[in-house]
Short mmCIF file of C-alpha atoms in Angstrom, two decimals:
data_model
loop_
_atom_site.label_atom_id
_atom_site.label_comp_id
_atom_site.label_asym_id
_atom_site.label_seq_id
_atom_site.Cartn_x
_atom_site.Cartn_y
_atom_site.Cartn_z
CA MET A 1 -37.36 3.56 23.14
CA SER A 2 -37.56 1.38 20.14
CA GLU A 3 -40.77 0.03 18.86
CA SER A 4 -39.82 -3.44 19.82
CA PHE A 5 -39.24 -2.57 23.47
CA LYS A 6 -42.62 -0.91 23.52
CA LEU A 7 -44.33 -3.88 22.10
CA ALA A 8 -42.57 -5.98 24.82
CA ASP A 9 -44.43 -4.09 27.45
CA ALA A 10 -47.35 -6.48 26.85
CA PHE A 11 -45.22 -9.44 27.95
CA VAL A 12 -42.92 -8.03 30.63
CA PRO A 13 -43.67 -5.74 33.53
CA GLN A 14 -42.78 -2.02 32.67
CA GLY A 15 -40.52 -1.66 35.58
CA TYR A 16 -38.27 -4.63 34.69
CA LEU A 17 -38.42 -3.55 31.04
CA THR A 18 -37.17 -0.07 31.83
CA HIS A 19 -34.17 -1.32 33.78
CA ALA A 20 -33.07 -3.55 30.89
CA ILE A 21 -33.53 -0.86 28.28
CA GLN A 22 -31.27 1.41 30.36
CA SER A 23 -28.50 -1.27 30.36
CA SER A 24 -28.97 -1.81 26.59
CA GLN A 25 -28.55 1.87 25.97
CA GLN A 26 -25.18 1.81 27.69
CA SER A 27 -23.73 -0.17 24.83
CA THR A 28 -25.41 2.02 22.34
CA LYS A 29 -23.81 5.04 23.96
CA LEU A 30 -20.42 3.57 23.83
CA LEU A 31 -20.82 2.71 20.07
CA ASN A 32 -21.92 6.26 19.33
CA VAL A 33 -18.93 7.79 21.06
CA LEU A 34 -16.67 5.50 19.00
CA LEU A 35 -18.32 6.44 15.73
CA ARG A 36 -18.36 10.14 16.62
CA GLN A 37 -14.75 10.35 17.79
CA GLY A 38 -13.07 7.45 15.97
CA LYS A 39 -10.64 7.23 18.95
CA ILE A 40 -9.51 4.43 21.40
CA PRO A 41 -11.93 4.49 24.35
CA ASP A 42 -10.33 5.81 27.37
CA LYS A 43 -11.44 2.73 29.30
CA GLY A 44 -11.50 -0.61 27.61
CA TRP A 45 -14.75 -2.28 26.78
CA SER A 46 -15.86 -5.54 28.18
CA ASP A 47 -15.58 -8.75 26.01
CA ALA A 48 -19.35 -8.98 25.81
CA GLN A 49 -19.61 -5.37 24.40
CA ILE A 50 -16.91 -6.17 21.81
CA GLU A 51 -18.59 -9.34 20.72
CA GLN A 52 -21.90 -7.69 20.54
CA LEU A 53 -20.35 -4.90 18.22
CA LEU A 54 -18.63 -7.53 16.07
CA GLN A 55 -21.99 -9.49 15.41
CA GLN A 56 -23.61 -6.08 14.63
CA LEU A 57 -20.93 -5.46 12.07
CA SER A 58 -21.09 -8.92 10.70
CA ASN A 59 -24.83 -8.62 10.05
CA LEU A 60 -24.11 -5.60 7.81
CA ASP A 61 -22.22 -7.79 5.31
CA SER A 62 -24.22 -9.31 2.45
CA ASN A 63 -23.11 -12.87 2.96
CA ASN A 64 -25.03 -12.69 6.34
CA PHE A 65 -28.17 -11.19 4.87
CA THR A 66 -30.96 -13.87 5.43
CA HIS A 67 -32.58 -13.17 2.08
CA ASN A 68 -29.18 -12.80 0.16
CA VAL A 69 -28.55 -15.02 -3.02
CA GLY A 70 -24.98 -14.83 -4.15
CA VAL A 71 -24.19 -15.84 -7.68
CA GLY A 72 -20.72 -14.41 -7.97
CA GLU A 73 -17.34 -16.32 -7.75
CA ARG A 74 -16.61 -14.75 -4.32
CA GLU A 75 -19.57 -14.41 -2.04
CA ALA A 76 -17.87 -14.96 1.37
CA ARG A 77 -19.02 -18.62 1.42
CA ILE A 78 -17.60 -20.25 4.51
CA TYR A 79 -17.80 -23.95 4.88
CA SER A 80 -16.66 -24.69 8.36
CA ASN A 81 -18.66 -23.26 11.26
CA ILE A 82 -15.38 -23.15 13.28
CA VAL A 83 -13.94 -20.87 10.68
CA ARG A 84 -17.25 -18.79 10.52
CA ALA A 85 -17.24 -18.47 14.38
CA ARG A 86 -13.49 -17.43 14.30
CA HIS A 87 -14.18 -14.69 12.01
CA TYR A 88 -17.59 -13.74 13.25
CA GLY A 89 -18.94 -14.31 9.77
CA LEU A 90 -16.84 -11.55 8.20
CA GLY A 91 -15.70 -13.21 5.03
CA HIS A 92 -15.33 -10.57 2.42
CA GLY A 93 -11.92 -9.17 3.66
CA ILE A 94 -11.08 -5.56 3.17
CA GLY A 95 -10.39 -3.20 0.33
CA ARG A 96 -11.09 -3.53 -3.31
CA SER A 97 -8.79 -4.53 -6.11
CA GLY A 98 -7.74 -0.92 -6.71
CA ASP A 99 -7.32 0.32 -3.16
CA LEU A 100 -6.89 -1.30 0.29
CA CYS A 101 -8.79 1.30 2.10
CA ALA A 102 -11.70 1.37 -0.43
CA SER A 103 -15.30 0.34 0.94
CA GLN A 104 -17.07 -2.69 -0.55
CA PRO A 105 -20.66 -2.46 -1.31
CA LYS A 106 -21.08 -6.06 -0.30
CA ALA A 107 -19.13 -5.60 2.96
CA VAL A 108 -20.43 -2.59 4.79
CA GLY A 109 -19.66 -4.00 8.16
CA SER A 110 -16.06 -5.06 7.22
CA SER A 111 -15.45 -1.74 5.62
CA LEU A 112 -16.71 0.10 8.79
CA LEU A 113 -14.45 -2.19 10.97
CA TYR A 114 -11.32 -1.30 8.82
CA ASN A 115 -11.91 2.29 8.86
CA LEU A 116 -12.64 2.40 12.61
CA THR A 117 -9.35 0.38 13.18
CA SER A 118 -7.42 2.78 11.04
CA SER A 119 -8.80 5.84 12.98
CA MET A 120 -8.13 4.17 16.46
CA ALA A 121 -4.65 3.22 15.35
CA LYS A 122 -3.89 6.85 14.55
CA ASP A 123 -5.07 7.83 17.94
CA ALA A 124 -2.74 5.18 19.45
CA VAL A 125 0.21 6.57 17.45
CA LYS A 126 -0.54 10.09 18.67
CA ALA A 127 -0.85 8.87 22.28
CA ALA A 128 2.51 7.16 21.84
CA GLY A 129 4.26 10.38 21.13
CA LEU A 130 3.66 11.27 17.54
CA PRO A 131 0.94 14.00 17.42
CA SER A 132 1.95 15.23 14.02
CA VAL A 133 0.96 12.00 12.13
CA SER A 134 -1.68 12.66 9.38
CA GLU A 135 -2.67 9.17 8.28
CA VAL A 136 -2.21 5.56 9.45
CA VAL A 137 -2.75 2.77 6.95
CA VAL A 138 -3.35 -0.52 8.74
CA LEU A 139 -1.65 -3.13 6.59
CA PRO A 140 -2.66 -6.92 6.60
CA CYS A 141 0.98 -7.94 6.48
CA ALA A 142 4.05 -8.05 8.67
CA THR A 143 6.92 -5.50 8.71
CA GLY A 144 8.93 -6.97 5.95
CA ALA A 145 6.10 -6.93 3.46
CA ALA A 146 4.95 -3.60 4.73
CA LEU A 147 8.28 -2.15 3.92
CA LEU A 148 8.13 -3.75 0.50
CA LEU A 149 4.76 -2.20 -0.18
CA CYS A 150 6.08 1.22 0.90
CA LEU A 151 9.14 1.09 -1.32
CA SER A 152 6.93 0.14 -4.25
CA SER A 153 4.56 3.00 -3.54
CA LEU A 154 7.51 5.49 -3.65
CA ALA A 155 8.04 4.79 -7.36
CA GLU A 156 5.44 7.22 -8.26
CA VAL A 157 7.44 10.10 -6.70
CA ARG A 158 10.75 8.79 -7.57
CA PRO A 159 10.46 7.16 -11.05
CA ASP A 160 13.49 5.54 -12.68
CA THR A 161 15.13 4.91 -9.32
CA GLU A 162 16.51 1.57 -8.18
CA LEU A 163 18.71 2.24 -5.28
CA VAL A 164 17.91 2.16 -1.55
CA VAL A 165 20.40 3.53 0.99
CA TRP A 166 20.16 1.27 4.02
CA LEU A 167 21.89 1.89 7.25
CA ARG A 168 23.12 -1.61 8.24
CA CYS A 169 21.00 -3.20 10.95
CA ASP A 170 21.28 -6.89 11.07
CA GLN A 171 17.67 -7.91 10.77
CA ARG A 172 16.71 -9.71 7.50
CA SER A 173 13.15 -8.63 6.82
CA CYS A 174 13.91 -5.13 5.81
CA PHE A 175 16.85 -5.91 3.68
CA LYS A 176 14.95 -8.77 1.84
CA ALA A 177 12.12 -6.26 1.24
CA ILE A 178 14.57 -4.06 -0.88
CA TYR A 179 15.49 -6.98 -3.00
CA THR A 180 12.04 -8.35 -3.34
CA ALA A 181 10.90 -4.85 -4.60
CA GLY A 182 13.34 -5.21 -7.34
CA LEU A 183 15.63 -2.56 -5.96
CA GLU A 184 19.47 -2.59 -5.14
CA PRO A 185 20.64 -1.86 -1.61
CA VAL A 186 23.55 0.51 -0.84
CA VAL A 187 24.73 -0.68 2.51
CA VAL A 188 26.09 1.96 4.97
CA GLU A 189 28.25 0.25 7.66
CA GLY A 190 27.87 1.68 11.19
CA VAL A 191 30.58 3.32 13.34
CA LEU A 192 31.89 1.39 16.24
CA ALA A 193 32.05 3.71 19.27
CA GLY A 194 32.89 1.92 22.49
CA ASP A 195 30.38 -1.05 22.77
CA GLU A 196 27.90 0.71 20.62
CA VAL A 197 27.39 0.60 16.74
CA LEU A 198 26.16 4.17 15.67
CA SER A 199 24.88 5.61 12.48
CA ASP A 200 27.44 6.80 9.98
CA VAL A 201 25.58 9.93 9.02
CA GLY A 202 28.54 11.22 7.00
CA ALA A 203 28.61 8.32 4.70
CA VAL A 204 24.89 8.88 4.07
CA GLN A 205 25.56 12.47 3.17
CA SER A 206 28.47 11.53 0.78
CA ILE A 207 26.05 9.10 -1.06
CA LEU A 208 23.32 11.76 -1.40
CA ALA A 209 25.72 14.43 -2.27
CA GLY A 210 27.25 12.33 -4.99
CA PRO A 211 26.07 11.58 -8.70
CA GLN A 212 24.07 8.49 -7.57
CA CYS A 213 21.53 10.58 -5.71
CA CYS A 214 19.17 10.77 -8.66
CA ARG A 215 18.92 6.92 -8.61
CA VAL A 216 18.02 6.59 -5.00
CA ARG A 217 14.42 5.58 -4.27
CA ALA A 218 14.74 6.16 -0.50
CA VAL A 219 16.93 6.03 2.65
CA ILE A 220 15.82 3.44 5.31
CA THR A 221 16.82 4.11 8.88
CA THR A 222 16.05 1.87 11.76
CA THR A 223 15.08 2.88 15.26
CA SER A 224 14.13 -0.40 17.19
CA CYS A 225 16.97 -2.92 17.07
CA PHE A 226 19.09 -5.38 19.02
CA ALA A 227 22.01 -4.27 21.15
CA PRO A 228 24.76 -3.23 20.54
CA ARG A 229 23.20 -1.49 17.52
CA ALA A 230 22.13 2.08 18.49
CA ALA A 231 18.90 3.62 17.10
CA ASP A 232 19.68 5.56 13.98
CA ASP A 233 20.13 9.26 14.20
CA VAL A 234 16.80 9.74 12.32
CA VAL A 235 16.87 13.60 12.92
CA ALA A 236 20.22 14.12 11.15
CA VAL A 237 19.10 11.73 8.30
CA ALA A 238 15.82 13.48 7.98
CA SER A 239 17.69 16.70 7.58
CA LEU A 240 19.88 15.30 4.84
CA CYS A 241 16.75 13.73 3.03
CA HIS A 242 15.07 17.09 3.15
CA GLN A 243 18.11 18.77 1.75
CA TYR A 244 18.67 16.40 -1.16
CA GLY A 245 14.89 15.66 -1.86
CA VAL A 246 15.02 11.95 -1.17
CA PRO A 247 12.27 9.94 0.60
CA HIS A 248 13.00 8.79 4.18
CA VAL A 249 11.46 5.52 5.44
CA ILE A 250 11.84 4.73 9.20
CA ASN A 251 11.70 0.97 10.24
CA ASN A 252 10.21 1.60 13.80
CA ALA A 253 9.11 -2.15 13.96
CA TYR A 254 8.82 -2.28 17.80
CA GLY A 255 9.54 1.36 18.73
CA LEU A 256 5.98 2.48 19.10
CA GLN A 257 6.27 1.40 22.76
CA SER A 258 9.36 3.59 23.34
CA THR A 259 8.60 7.20 24.30
CA LYS A 260 12.31 8.00 23.50
CA LEU A 261 12.18 6.66 20.00
CA MET A 262 8.90 8.29 19.32
CA HIS A 263 10.14 11.61 20.46
CA ASN A 264 13.09 11.19 17.97
CA ILE A 265 10.70 10.46 15.17
CA LYS A 266 8.71 13.41 16.01
CA GLU A 267 11.76 15.66 15.95
CA ALA A 268 12.83 14.08 12.65
CA ALA A 269 9.40 14.90 11.11
CA ARG A 270 9.46 18.34 12.43
CA CYS A 271 13.09 19.20 11.47
CA GLY A 272 13.57 17.29 8.36
CA ARG A 273 11.82 14.78 5.84
CA VAL A 274 10.12 11.60 6.93
CA ASP A 275 7.81 10.04 4.52
CA ILE A 276 6.77 6.86 6.14
CA VAL A 277 7.10 5.20 9.55
CA ILE A 278 6.54 1.43 9.83
CA GLN A 279 5.33 -0.23 12.98
CA SER A 280 4.50 -4.00 13.78
CA THR A 281 1.08 -4.58 15.36
CA ASP A 282 2.16 -7.84 17.11
CA LYS A 283 5.32 -6.35 18.81
CA ASN A 284 3.52 -3.09 19.99
CA PHE A 285 -0.12 -4.27 20.64
CA MET A 286 0.29 -7.87 21.63
CA VAL A 287 -1.85 -9.32 18.81
CA PRO A 288 -0.94 -12.45 16.51
CA VAL A 289 1.75 -11.78 13.85
CA GLY A 290 0.51 -10.54 10.55
CA GLY A 291 -0.20 -6.65 10.67
CA ALA A 292 1.56 -3.46 10.44
CA LEU A 293 0.96 0.39 10.67
CA ALA A 294 2.21 2.64 7.93
CA CYS A 295 2.25 6.15 9.33
CA THR A 296 2.55 9.19 7.04
CA PHE A 297 2.44 12.88 7.47
CA ASP A 298 0.31 13.75 4.44
CA GLN A 299 -2.77 12.04 2.69
CA PRO A 300 -1.18 11.64 -0.81
CA THR A 301 1.50 9.18 0.59
CA ALA A 302 -0.92 7.25 2.47
CA LYS A 303 -3.14 6.94 -0.62
CA ARG A 304 -0.21 5.67 -2.62
CA ILE A 305 0.49 2.94 -0.18
CA SER A 306 -3.19 1.91 -0.01
CA ALA A 307 -3.33 1.82 -3.82
CA ALA A 308 -0.07 -0.12 -4.06
CA TYR A 309 -1.74 -3.19 -2.31
CA PRO A 310 -2.72 -5.77 -5.10
CA GLY A 311 -6.34 -6.87 -4.63
CA ARG A 312 -8.35 -7.51 -1.49
CA ALA A 313 -6.78 -8.43 1.84
CA SER A 314 -7.51 -10.66 4.94
CA ILE A 315 -9.44 -8.89 7.65
CA SER A 316 -7.84 -11.19 10.34
CA PRO A 317 -4.94 -9.00 11.48
CA VAL A 318 -7.21 -5.86 11.18
CA MET A 319 -9.96 -7.42 13.38
CA ASP A 320 -7.26 -8.65 15.96
CA LEU A 321 -6.12 -5.01 16.35
CA PHE A 322 -9.67 -3.60 16.43
CA ILE A 323 -10.57 -6.14 19.27
CA THR A 324 -7.47 -5.35 21.21
CA LEU A 325 -7.68 -1.57 20.94
CA LEU A 326 -11.21 -1.68 22.22
CA SER A 327 -10.30 -4.18 25.00
CA MET A 328 -7.15 -2.41 26.16
CA GLY A 329 -8.29 1.21 25.98
CA LYS A 330 -5.95 4.35 25.81
CA ARG A 331 -5.39 4.52 29.55
CA ARG A 332 -4.03 0.99 29.78
CA PHE A 333 -1.97 1.36 26.59
CA VAL A 334 -0.15 4.34 28.13
CA GLU A 335 0.17 2.63 31.46
CA LEU A 336 1.88 -0.53 29.58
CA THR A 337 4.40 1.70 28.12
CA LYS A 338 5.34 3.24 31.36
CA GLU A 339 5.56 -0.01 33.05
CA ARG A 340 7.85 -1.22 30.40
CA ASN A 341 10.24 1.79 31.14
CA VAL A 342 10.33 0.77 34.79
CA LEU A 343 10.92 -2.88 33.98
CA LYS A 344 13.90 -2.01 31.62
CA ILE A 345 15.58 -0.28 34.40
CA PHE A 346 14.98 -3.39 36.67
CA LEU A 347 16.28 -5.65 33.81
CA ASP A 348 19.47 -3.73 33.46
CA ALA A 349 20.16 -3.81 37.14
CA GLU A 350 19.68 -7.53 37.27
CA LEU A 351 21.79 -8.17 34.28
CA GLN A 352 24.51 -6.06 35.88
CA THR A 353 24.34 -8.26 38.99
CA VAL A 354 24.73 -11.37 37.01
CA ALA A 355 27.52 -9.82 35.05
CA GLN A 356 29.43 -9.05 38.26
CA ARG A 357 28.88 -12.43 39.67
CA HIS A 358 30.20 -14.29 36.60
CA ASP A 359 32.87 -11.91 35.73
CA LEU A 360 31.16 -10.63 32.61
CA ARG A 361 30.22 -7.20 31.49
CA LEU A 362 27.00 -5.42 30.57
CA LEU A 363 27.52 -3.68 27.27
CA SER A 364 27.18 0.09 27.36
CA CYS A 365 24.49 0.96 24.90
CA PRO A 366 22.94 4.36 25.93
CA CYS A 367 21.47 5.11 22.38
CA ASN A 368 19.37 1.83 22.29
CA PRO A 369 16.19 2.33 24.38
CA ILE A 370 14.98 -1.16 23.64
CA SER A 371 17.71 -3.93 24.08
CA SER A 372 20.40 -4.67 26.46
CA GLY A 373 23.52 -6.89 25.75
CA LEU A 374 25.94 -9.01 28.03
CA ALA A 375 29.50 -9.56 26.77
CA LEU A 376 30.79 -13.04 26.75
CA PRO A 377 34.54 -13.85 27.38
CA SER A 378 36.84 -13.22 24.32
CA VAL A 379 38.23 -16.85 24.60
CA VAL A 380 34.81 -18.46 23.79
CA SER A 381 34.39 -20.03 20.38
CA SER A 382 31.23 -19.40 18.12
CA ARG A 383 30.12 -22.79 18.78
CA SER A 384 30.39 -22.44 22.47
CA ALA A 385 28.63 -19.15 22.53
CA THR A 386 25.62 -20.36 20.58
CA ALA A 387 25.55 -23.42 22.87
CA LEU A 388 24.66 -20.92 25.68
CA GLY A 389 21.75 -19.66 23.65
CA ALA A 390 20.49 -23.25 23.06
CA MET A 391 20.90 -23.96 26.76
CA LEU A 392 18.62 -21.04 27.58
CA PHE A 393 16.04 -21.98 24.86
CA THR A 394 15.75 -25.45 26.22
CA ARG A 395 15.24 -24.05 29.79
CA GLY A 396 12.19 -22.07 28.43
CA VAL A 397 13.77 -18.72 27.76
CA SER A 398 12.69 -17.24 24.29
CA GLY A 399 13.89 -13.95 22.76
CA ALA A 400 17.40 -14.02 24.14
CA ARG A 401 19.94 -13.96 21.30
CA VAL A 402 23.53 -15.08 21.56
CA VAL A 403 25.70 -13.61 18.82
CA PRO A 404 29.27 -14.79 18.00
CA PRO A 405 31.67 -12.30 16.23
CA GLY A 406 32.53 -12.86 12.47
CA LYS A 407 29.61 -14.82 11.36
CA LEU A 408 29.25 -14.83 7.54
CA SER A 409 25.80 -14.54 5.95
CA SER A 410 24.40 -13.93 2.45
CA ILE A 411 21.18 -12.20 1.66
CA GLY A 412 20.36 -11.96 -2.09
CA ARG A 413 23.64 -10.84 -3.81
CA THR A 414 24.97 -9.22 -0.69
CA GLU A 415 27.51 -10.90 1.72
CA PHE A 416 27.81 -9.77 5.31
CA VAL A 417 30.71 -10.36 7.77
CA GLY A 418 29.89 -10.29 11.35
CA TRP A 419 26.15 -10.96 10.73
CA GLY A 420 24.06 -10.41 13.92
CA GLY A 421 26.56 -7.85 15.35
CA HIS A 422 25.59 -5.04 13.08
CA HIS A 423 29.18 -4.52 12.19
CA SER A 424 31.78 -6.44 10.29
CA ARG A 425 34.29 -6.20 13.04
CA TYR A 426 32.31 -6.30 16.30
CA PRO A 427 34.96 -7.80 18.75
CA VAL A 428 33.07 -9.88 21.16
CA ALA A 429 30.30 -12.47 21.40
CA TYR A 430 27.44 -11.27 23.46
CA LEU A 431 23.93 -12.16 24.64
CA THR A 432 20.90 -9.81 24.21
CA ALA A 433 17.67 -9.49 26.17
CA SER A 434 14.76 -6.96 25.64
CA ALA A 435 12.09 -5.38 27.84
CA SER A 436 9.02 -5.24 25.66
CA ILE A 437 5.47 -4.14 26.20
CA GLY A 438 3.46 -6.66 28.31
CA MET A 439 6.45 -7.94 30.18
CA THR A 440 6.19 -8.63 33.82
CA GLN A 441 8.32 -8.62 36.92
CA ALA A 442 8.04 -12.35 37.00
CA ASP A 443 9.33 -12.60 33.52
CA VAL A 444 12.48 -10.66 34.41
CA ILE A 445 13.05 -12.66 37.61
CA ASN A 446 12.61 -15.97 35.92
CA PHE A 447 14.94 -15.02 33.09
CA ILE A 448 17.65 -13.80 35.36
CA THR A 449 17.25 -17.03 37.60
CA ARG A 450 17.68 -19.34 34.57
CA LEU A 451 20.41 -17.17 32.96
CA ASP A 452 22.33 -17.37 36.36
CA ARG A 453 22.05 -21.19 36.37
CA CYS A 454 22.91 -21.63 32.69
CA LEU A 455 25.98 -19.41 33.12
CA VAL A 456 27.13 -21.73 36.05
CA GLU A 457 26.86 -24.85 33.93
CA TRP A 458 28.14 -23.15 30.74
CA LYS A 459 31.28 -21.84 32.52
CA LYS A 460 31.98 -25.35 34.03
CA LYS A 461 32.07 -26.63 30.50
CA GLU A 462 34.11 -23.81 29.22
CA ALA A 463 36.67 -24.14 32.11
CA MET A 464 37.12 -27.88 31.09
CA GLN A 465 37.88 -26.77 27.53
CA TYR A 466 39.90 -23.80 28.20
CA SER A 467 41.78 -24.91 31.33
CA GLY A 468 44.24 -22.11 32.33
CA ALA A 469 42.64 -19.54 29.95
CA SER A 470 40.91 -16.53 31.41
CA LEU A 471 37.16 -16.45 31.08
CA LYS A 472 37.09 -12.60 31.77
CA CYS A 473 35.46 -10.28 29.27
CA PRO A 474 37.56 -7.80 27.37
CA GLN A 475 36.93 -4.07 28.31
CA PRO A 476 35.47 -1.80 25.76
CA LYS A 477 37.33 0.90 23.77
CA VAL A 478 36.80 4.46 25.15
CA ILE A 479 33.18 5.57 24.39
CA THR A 480 32.99 8.65 22.23
CA ALA A 481 31.19 11.82 23.12
CA ALA A 482 28.51 11.01 20.58
CA ALA A 483 27.64 7.82 22.49
CA GLU A 484 27.81 9.49 25.87
CA ASN A 485 25.35 12.22 24.89
CA CYS A 486 22.69 9.67 23.80
CA ASP A 487 21.05 9.33 27.11
CA ASP A 488 17.94 7.23 27.22
CA ASP A 489 15.02 5.92 29.36
CA GLU A 490 13.77 3.04 27.38
CA GLU A 491 14.13 -0.69 26.38
CA ASN A 492 13.26 -4.58 25.80
CA SER A 493 13.47 -8.63 26.86
CA ASP A 494 11.86 -11.91 27.69
CA GLY A 495 12.14 -14.83 29.94
CA LEU A 496 9.87 -17.81 30.96
CA LEU A 497 9.46 -21.11 33.00
CA TRP A 498 11.78 -23.18 34.99
CA GLY A 499 11.36 -22.89 38.83
CA ASP A 500 9.96 -20.35 41.23
CA ALA A 501 10.16 -16.58 40.52
CA ASN A 502 12.85 -15.99 43.11
CA PRO A 503 15.63 -13.75 42.44
CA CYS A 504 19.08 -15.19 42.33
CA PRO A 505 21.43 -14.41 45.15
CA GLY A 506 22.45 -10.67 45.30
CA SER A 507 19.71 -9.57 42.84
CA THR A 508 17.91 -6.24 43.07
CA GLN A 509 14.89 -6.28 45.39
CA LEU A 510 11.48 -5.72 43.90
CA THR A 511 10.25 -3.13 46.38
CA GLU A 512 11.31 -0.10 44.36
CA VAL A 513 9.95 -1.80 41.03
CA ASP A 514 6.55 -2.51 42.79
CA GLU A 515 6.37 1.14 44.03
CA ALA A 516 7.28 2.51 40.52
CA ILE A 517 4.69 0.31 38.73
CA ASN A 518 1.97 1.17 41.38
CA GLY A 519 2.82 4.73 40.76
CA VAL A 520 2.02 4.40 37.02
CA HIS A 521 -1.41 2.92 37.88
CA GLU A 522 -2.11 5.68 40.45
CA SER A 523 -1.23 8.50 37.97
CA SER A 524 -3.31 6.91 35.37
CA LEU A 525 -6.38 6.75 37.53
CA ASN A 526 -5.78 10.42 38.35
CA GLY A 527 -6.06 11.06 34.69
CA SER A 528 -2.43 12.19 34.08
CA SER A 529 -1.52 9.34 31.62
CA SER A 530 -4.29 9.78 29.27
#
């Protein structure tokens, strides 16, 4: 018992005081476990417990000392009380000018918060399926800027190099990061196999086996992506990078929630070379945009990334992750990933029902555990296809993408044909949807209901424009053995608003989905998901 509590005995009856002390000690025990283990608590903390800890950490920063007199140019002075409350008085940021992970003498509380967040983030990555990870650097920037930072950090191990081998994946952030780092991309086009766009591992080998290999800074592969793009064969590429001594960076932006993708990365790191794996915090942990995790398999690589960050950084994205991990707890995080798997199966079944009703076709993308695609009729124009996407958006559906074939786009000095389709000759327009972490049954049902209504309205307009022309979808080419062997159990989507959450006629009933999700919760309570 502290001296303060002993002194309080003169003012409050001993029996009352003892009960209050015991309650206070519970929060102290939780903090001691967190500091001792550095892991996500198995069960999430209450909001009151988290806020109490944040206030304790804030009191350790010099700008919150009652006796402090700051005479420097940066003393964490905060004018607005609203801003102060939003940040719990933590105004010094994180890191020092020479290292993002370095502790600040004036900001012990902020430094402790950052290091605890990094430790809990590593625990989360291990729980997600990557037990061999050595270090996790929590970066106060989103995925694109994180990739830029990592490419810059590799200059130390690959000096005098200016090329980055990039397996084409039509998402701008990564590609822009290459140019912004002052490097030149070497684009490797994918291979079209049935509906799916697969990695051209042979083309990567040809580049690394050639005279340009000595100029290559890194190879960038992508795991989480929109259909019909398949997750890259990171195991095969890791083997090549090991063989030719070239760094390998994996863009796993929203793949942390996928056990299949995390297993592939684990095997890639075990069998070959993987230097850095990048994950987004907002896509995997449901926090505001602005953070990323850089996972490495040795300390020197992590230190280079940390040292490459210029100056101090904002604590906001780090604090968001810190609060969320404490609130969510490991048990709930694992539950959410399992629930997502169940909902992906449900989403695909519902999309298949809609496809049959409207004479459309669900794209066969077995090597993409995140995203699903619905092919649109071949006679549809680009303008008409994007009109369907606009129709969905105005009805409250966000996240769905409609991609017409043959779209032209330029990024830096590189021009792409068929942008959005991951391939210059992807044959059909299509719509994508994903089943991401935090998604609910109601989200799927509402999305399918609105999609069904939009397709009815859209097809009426198309029929008027193409009177006499068939609105049937073309059948795919024969799927190769490579595609057939990529079996999966993961995925991604969203849907919102507009009407009651009632499934459209002929849709899958929720009984089995309810039972599966209840099973996830029961197994978690029995300790099998921790």
